[in-house]
Amino acid sequence: MRPSRRALITTALAAPLAACVQEIGERPLRVSDTHPAGYPTVAAVAEMGRLLAERTKGRLRFAMYPGGQLGEEIDTLEITIFGGLDLNRVNLAALNSIAAETIVPSLPFLFRSKAHMRAALDGPPGRAILDSLEPHGLIGLAFYDSGERSFYNTRGPIRTPADLAGLKLRVQSSDLFVALVQAMGGDPTPMSYGEVYQALVTGVVDGAENNWPSYEDSRHFEVAGFYSLTRHVMTPEILVMSARTWNRLSAEDQAVVRDCARQSVPFMRELWDARETAARARVAAKGVQINEVETAPFQALVAPVWDRFARTARARMLVDQIKAIPG
Ligand code: GTR
């Protein structure tokens, strides 16, 4: 069972106090992830921890808390901001209400391909988004792949926007995702990831949207067996460090942390590519009905989302930079 909010806050308040008496290096750095051990994000952060421990001779090391054991992403982010957790791997959508720049990579149909998405996040736009977090108490260390997100549901295949009418679809707690589903004609319900399985079973929602590895790993495929390849966003994952922890590291250690995070990215991408293919094959073998979708009619509906979320000069500049990148 996931901890209650009260328990989370108690832990979160206790941890910084304990951290005051314990210097970084005397305790491991605490890292949260909603996914279980073995998932590509968790494996990548574990690899970063291995590199870090090696480079600092064990002075800096990670204690991993995977599987959402410390709470849902939005809650653990708050805790990370005030120093109760040192690192957190979340989906970028969880930061949408914290830093406006993080919305840009979730603009629907922004990226033309996986290569385009990777080049944009490895380049100046990615750097600008990572750096935009610092005033909010977080240090952006790395982006990881999260693939294309598509809709799945309990009722039947989605082929045209009309098929979304009347479907209650779980979305992440981000205004952009709410607006996106509304624009396409569905009925969005923001909800934490850990609550979705039960919500699908009880019919509180009819479906959700996610990538292949999460769809498989969360076992949502057992309940919602129609997966329709709308490929509407490629919101990446992000690894952040608490600025409170960061500010207690020496400049040399900060450089090593950045370097180890950077090195974990190609490691993750290799795991990700293999996992995407394997997860799709495994759910198909278990009877999931998969259908390709002509995306043009969906793309035609998302203009209001762009008008609302890519409005500021800063967002437009990032979008222009991303569009100019080949891939
Ligand atoms: C997954 C992502 C998680 C979480 C989840 C969700 O793809 O890896 O961090 O954001 O989606 O839909 O909540």
Coordinates of C-alpha atoms and ligand atoms in Angstrom, one line a residue:
M1 CA 0.0 0.0 0.0
R2 CA 1.2 3.5 -0.8
P3 CA 1.9 5.8 2.3
S4 CA -0.8 8.3 3.3
R5 CA -0.1 12.0 2.6
R6 CA 0.3 12.6 6.4
A7 CA 2.9 9.8 6.6
L8 CA 4.7 11.3 3.7
I9 CA 4.8 14.8 5.1
T10 CA 6.0 13.4 8.5
T11 CA 8.8 11.6 6.7
A12 CA 9.6 14.6 4.6
L13 CA 9.8 16.9 7.7
A14 CA 11.9 14.4 9.6
A15 CA 14.4 13.8 6.8
P16 CA 15.8 17.3 6.4
L17 CA 16.3 17.5 10.2
A18 CA 18.2 14.3 10.1
A19 CA 20.1 15.5 7.1
C20 CA 21.3 18.6 9.0
V21 CA 23.2 16.4 11.5
Q22 CA 24.4 14.0 8.9
E23 CA 26.6 15.4 6.2
I24 CA 26.2 14.3 2.6
G25 CA 28.7 11.4 2.3
E26 CA 27.8 10.1 5.7
R27 CA 24.5 8.8 4.4
P28 CA 23.4 7.6 1.0
L29 CA 21.5 9.9 -1.3
R30 CA 17.8 9.0 -1.3
V31 CA 16.3 8.4 -4.8
S32 CA 12.6 7.9 -5.6
D33 CA 11.0 6.4 -8.7
T34 CA 7.4 5.3 -9.3
H35 CA 8.6 2.3 -11.4
P36 CA 9.8 -1.0 -9.9
A37 CA 13.4 -2.2 -9.9
G38 CA 14.4 -3.4 -13.4
Y39 CA 12.4 -0.8 -15.2
P40 CA 14.7 1.2 -17.6
T41 CA 14.5 4.5 -15.6
V42 CA 15.4 2.7 -12.3
A43 CA 18.2 0.7 -14.0
A44 CA 19.6 3.9 -15.4
V45 CA 19.6 5.7 -12.1
A46 CA 21.1 2.7 -10.4
E47 CA 23.9 2.7 -13.1
M48 CA 24.4 6.4 -12.4
G49 CA 24.7 5.6 -8.7
R50 CA 27.2 2.8 -9.5
L51 CA 29.4 5.3 -11.5
L52 CA 29.1 7.9 -8.8
A53 CA 30.2 5.5 -6.0
E54 CA 33.1 4.4 -8.2
R55 CA 34.2 7.9 -9.0
T56 CA 34.0 9.2 -5.4
K57 CA 35.3 5.9 -3.8
G58 CA 31.9 5.3 -2.1
R59 CA 31.6 8.8 -0.6
L60 CA 28.5 9.5 -2.8
R61 CA 26.2 6.6 -3.2
F62 CA 22.5 6.0 -3.8
A63 CA 19.8 4.4 -1.7
M64 CA 17.1 3.6 -4.2
Y65 CA 13.3 3.7 -3.3
P66 CA 11.6 2.3 -6.5
G67 CA 8.1 1.2 -7.0
G68 CA 6.5 4.4 -5.7
Q69 CA 7.2 3.3 -2.1
L70 CA 7.7 6.9 -1.0
G71 CA 4.5 8.2 -2.7
E72 CA 3.2 9.5 -6.0
E73 CA 5.3 11.7 -8.2
I74 CA 3.7 15.0 -7.4
D75 CA 4.1 14.4 -3.6
T76 CA 7.6 13.1 -3.8
L77 CA 8.5 16.2 -5.9
E78 CA 7.4 18.5 -3.1
I79 CA 9.5 16.5 -0.7
T80 CA 12.5 16.7 -3.0
I81 CA 12.1 20.5 -3.3
F82 CA 12.4 20.9 0.5
G83 CA 15.2 18.4 0.8
G84 CA 13.6 15.2 2.2
L85 CA 14.6 13.3 -0.9
D86 CA 17.9 13.9 -2.7
L87 CA 17.0 12.7 -6.2
N88 CA 13.8 11.9 -8.0
R89 CA 13.0 10.4 -11.4
V90 CA 9.6 11.6 -12.6
N91 CA 7.8 12.2 -15.9
L92 CA 8.3 15.7 -17.1
A93 CA 4.5 16.2 -16.9
A94 CA 4.7 16.1 -13.1
L95 CA 6.7 19.4 -13.3
N96 CA 4.3 21.2 -15.5
S97 CA 2.7 23.2 -12.7
I98 CA 6.1 24.0 -11.2
A99 CA 8.1 25.3 -14.2
A100 CA 6.3 26.5 -17.4
E101 CA 9.2 25.5 -19.7
T102 CA 8.6 21.8 -18.9
I103 CA 5.3 22.0 -20.8
V104 CA 7.0 22.4 -24.1
P105 CA 8.1 18.8 -24.8
S106 CA 4.5 17.6 -24.1
L107 CA 3.0 19.8 -26.8
P108 CA 1.1 17.3 -29.0
F109 CA 2.8 16.0 -32.1
L110 CA 5.8 18.3 -31.5
F111 CA 8.5 15.7 -32.1
R112 CA 8.8 14.2 -35.6
S113 CA 10.6 11.0 -34.5
K114 CA 12.5 9.4 -31.6
A115 CA 15.8 10.8 -33.2
H116 CA 14.3 14.3 -33.3
M117 CA 13.2 14.1 -29.6
R118 CA 16.6 12.9 -28.5
A119 CA 18.5 15.5 -30.5
A120 CA 16.2 18.3 -29.1
L121 CA 16.7 17.1 -25.5
D122 CA 20.4 16.6 -25.9
G123 CA 20.8 20.1 -27.4
P124 CA 20.2 23.7 -26.3
P125 CA 16.3 23.4 -25.8
G126 CA 16.9 20.4 -23.4
R127 CA 19.6 22.3 -21.5
A128 CA 17.3 25.4 -21.2
I129 CA 14.5 23.2 -19.8
L130 CA 16.8 21.5 -17.3
D131 CA 18.2 24.9 -16.2
S132 CA 14.7 26.4 -15.8
L133 CA 14.2 24.2 -12.7
E134 CA 16.8 25.8 -10.4
P135 CA 14.7 28.8 -9.2
H136 CA 12.1 26.2 -8.2
G137 CA 14.5 24.3 -5.9
L138 CA 15.5 21.5 -8.3
I139 CA 18.5 20.8 -10.4
G140 CA 17.7 19.1 -13.7
L141 CA 20.3 16.4 -14.4
A142 CA 19.1 14.3 -17.3
F143 CA 16.3 13.4 -19.6
Y144 CA 15.4 9.8 -20.2
D145 CA 13.2 8.4 -23.0
S146 CA 9.6 7.7 -22.4
G147 CA 8.6 6.9 -25.9
E148 CA 5.3 7.7 -27.5
R149 CA 2.2 7.8 -25.4
S150 CA -1.0 6.4 -27.0
F151 CA -4.6 5.7 -25.7
Y152 CA -5.8 2.4 -24.3
N153 CA -9.2 1.5 -23.0
T154 CA -11.6 -1.1 -21.9
R155 CA -14.3 -0.6 -24.6
G156 CA -12.9 -0.9 -28.1
P157 CA -10.4 0.4 -30.7
I158 CA -10.0 4.2 -31.1
R159 CA -9.6 4.9 -34.8
T160 CA -11.0 8.4 -35.2
P161 CA -11.5 11.3 -32.7
A162 CA -15.2 10.3 -32.6
D163 CA -14.2 7.1 -30.8
L164 CA -13.0 9.2 -27.9
A165 CA -16.4 10.7 -27.3
G166 CA -17.8 9.7 -23.9
L167 CA -14.6 7.9 -22.8
K168 CA -13.4 8.8 -19.4
L169 CA -9.6 8.8 -19.7
R170 CA -7.1 9.1 -16.9
V171 CA -4.4 11.7 -17.5
Q172 CA -1.4 12.9 -15.5
S173 CA -2.0 15.8 -13.1
S174 CA -1.1 18.4 -15.8
D175 CA -3.4 21.1 -17.3
L176 CA -1.9 20.4 -20.7
F177 CA -2.9 16.7 -20.6
V178 CA -6.4 17.7 -19.5
A179 CA -6.7 20.2 -22.3
L180 CA -5.3 17.7 -24.8
V181 CA -7.8 15.0 -24.1
Q182 CA -10.6 17.6 -24.1
A183 CA -9.5 19.0 -27.5
M184 CA -9.5 15.5 -29.0
G185 CA -13.0 14.9 -27.7
G186 CA -12.4 12.6 -24.7
D187 CA -13.3 13.2 -21.0
P188 CA -10.1 13.6 -19.0
T189 CA -9.7 12.6 -15.3
P190 CA -6.4 13.6 -13.7
M191 CA -5.3 10.9 -11.3
S192 CA -2.1 9.5 -9.8
Y193 CA -0.4 6.6 -11.6
G194 CA -0.8 4.3 -8.7
E195 CA -4.6 4.7 -8.7
V196 CA -5.2 3.9 -12.3
Y197 CA -5.3 0.1 -12.2
Q198 CA -8.1 0.1 -9.6
A199 CA -9.9 2.9 -11.5
L200 CA -9.9 0.8 -14.6
V201 CA -11.2 -2.3 -12.8
T202 CA -14.0 -0.4 -11.1
G203 CA -14.9 1.6 -14.2
V204 CA -14.1 5.0 -12.6
V205 CA -12.2 5.5 -15.9
D206 CA -12.5 3.7 -19.2
G207 CA -8.9 4.1 -20.2
A208 CA -5.7 6.0 -20.0
E209 CA -2.7 6.8 -22.2
N210 CA 0.9 5.7 -21.9
N211 CA 3.9 4.0 -23.5
W212 CA 4.4 0.3 -24.0
P213 CA 6.6 -0.4 -21.0
S214 CA 4.3 1.4 -18.5
Y215 CA 1.2 -0.2 -20.1
E216 CA 2.8 -3.6 -19.5
D217 CA 4.5 -3.0 -16.2
S218 CA 1.4 -1.4 -14.5
R219 CA -0.6 -4.4 -15.8
H220 CA -3.2 -2.0 -17.2
F221 CA -3.3 -4.2 -20.2
E222 CA -5.0 -6.9 -18.2
V223 CA -8.0 -4.6 -17.8
A224 CA -7.9 -2.3 -20.7
G225 CA -7.1 -4.5 -23.7
F226 CA -7.5 -2.1 -26.6
Y227 CA -4.3 -0.1 -27.4
S228 CA -4.6 2.4 -30.2
L229 CA -1.5 4.0 -31.6
T230 CA -2.4 7.7 -31.5
R231 CA 1.2 8.6 -30.6
H232 CA 0.0 12.0 -29.4
V233 CA 3.0 13.0 -27.2
M234 CA 6.5 12.0 -26.4
T235 CA 6.9 13.6 -22.9
P236 CA 10.3 12.5 -21.6
E237 CA 11.3 11.4 -18.2
I238 CA 13.6 13.6 -16.1
L239 CA 16.0 13.0 -13.3
V240 CA 16.2 15.9 -10.8
M241 CA 18.2 16.6 -7.7
S242 CA 17.1 18.7 -4.7
A243 CA 18.8 22.1 -4.9
R244 CA 19.3 21.8 -1.1
T245 CA 21.4 18.7 -1.6
W246 CA 23.1 20.2 -4.6
N247 CA 24.2 23.3 -2.7
R248 CA 25.9 21.2 -0.1
L249 CA 28.1 19.4 -2.7
S250 CA 31.5 20.8 -3.6
A251 CA 31.9 22.2 -7.2
E252 CA 34.0 19.1 -8.0
D253 CA 31.3 16.7 -6.7
Q254 CA 28.6 18.7 -8.6
A255 CA 30.6 18.1 -11.8
V256 CA 31.0 14.4 -11.1
V257 CA 27.2 14.1 -10.4
R258 CA 26.4 15.8 -13.8
D259 CA 28.9 13.7 -15.6
C260 CA 27.5 10.4 -14.2
A261 CA 24.0 11.5 -15.0
R262 CA 25.0 12.3 -18.5
Q263 CA 26.7 8.8 -18.8
S264 CA 23.5 7.1 -17.7
V265 CA 21.5 8.5 -20.7
P266 CA 22.9 6.3 -23.5
F267 CA 22.8 3.3 -21.1
M268 CA 19.1 4.0 -20.5
R269 CA 18.3 4.5 -24.2
E270 CA 19.6 1.0 -25.1
L271 CA 17.5 -0.5 -22.3
W272 CA 14.5 1.5 -23.4
D273 CA 14.6 0.5 -27.1
A274 CA 14.8 -3.1 -26.2
R275 CA 12.0 -2.8 -23.5
E276 CA 9.6 -0.9 -25.9
T277 CA 9.8 -3.7 -28.5
A278 CA 9.6 -6.5 -25.9
A279 CA 6.7 -4.9 -24.0
R280 CA 4.6 -4.5 -27.1
A281 CA 5.3 -8.1 -28.2
R282 CA 4.4 -9.5 -24.8
V283 CA 1.1 -7.6 -24.4
A284 CA 0.2 -8.6 -28.0
A285 CA 0.9 -12.2 -27.1
K286 CA -1.4 -11.9 -24.1
G287 CA -4.3 -10.8 -26.3
V288 CA -4.2 -7.0 -26.4
Q289 CA -5.8 -5.7 -29.5
I290 CA -3.5 -3.2 -31.1
N291 CA -4.6 -0.8 -33.9
E292 CA -2.7 1.7 -36.0
V293 CA -4.3 5.1 -36.2
E294 CA -4.3 7.8 -38.9
T295 CA -3.1 10.6 -36.7
A296 CA -4.0 13.6 -39.0
P297 CA -7.6 14.0 -37.8
F298 CA -6.3 14.0 -34.2
Q299 CA -3.6 16.5 -35.0
A300 CA -6.2 18.8 -36.6
L301 CA -7.9 19.1 -33.2
V302 CA -5.0 20.1 -31.1
A303 CA -4.5 23.7 -32.3
P304 CA -6.3 25.1 -29.1
V305 CA -3.8 23.3 -27.0
W306 CA -0.9 24.9 -28.8
D307 CA -2.6 28.3 -28.6
R308 CA -3.0 28.0 -24.9
F309 CA 0.3 26.4 -23.9
A310 CA 2.8 27.6 -26.5
R311 CA 1.7 31.2 -26.1
T312 CA 4.6 32.9 -24.2
A313 CA 7.7 34.3 -26.1
R314 CA 9.8 31.8 -24.1
A315 CA 7.7 28.8 -25.1
R316 CA 7.7 29.9 -28.7
M317 CA 11.4 30.3 -28.7
L318 CA 11.9 26.8 -27.4
V319 CA 9.4 25.4 -29.9
D320 CA 11.2 27.2 -32.8
Q321 CA 14.5 25.8 -31.7
I322 CA 13.1 22.3 -31.5
K323 CA 11.4 22.5 -34.9
A324 CA 14.6 23.7 -36.5
I325 CA 16.5 20.6 -35.3
P326 CA 16.7 17.9 -37.9
G327 CA 15.6 14.4 -37.2
Ligands
GTR1 C1 5.0 6.7 -17.2 C2 6.1 7.5 -16.5 C3 5.9 7.6 -15.1 C4 4.5 8.2 -14.8 C5 3.4 7.5 -15.6 C6 2.1 8.2 -15.5 O1 5.2 6.6 -18.6 O2 7.3 6.7 -16.7 O3 6.9 8.4 -14.5 O4 4.5 9.6 -15.1 O5 3.8 7.4 -17.0 O6 1.3 8.2 -16.5 O7 1.8 8.8 -14.5

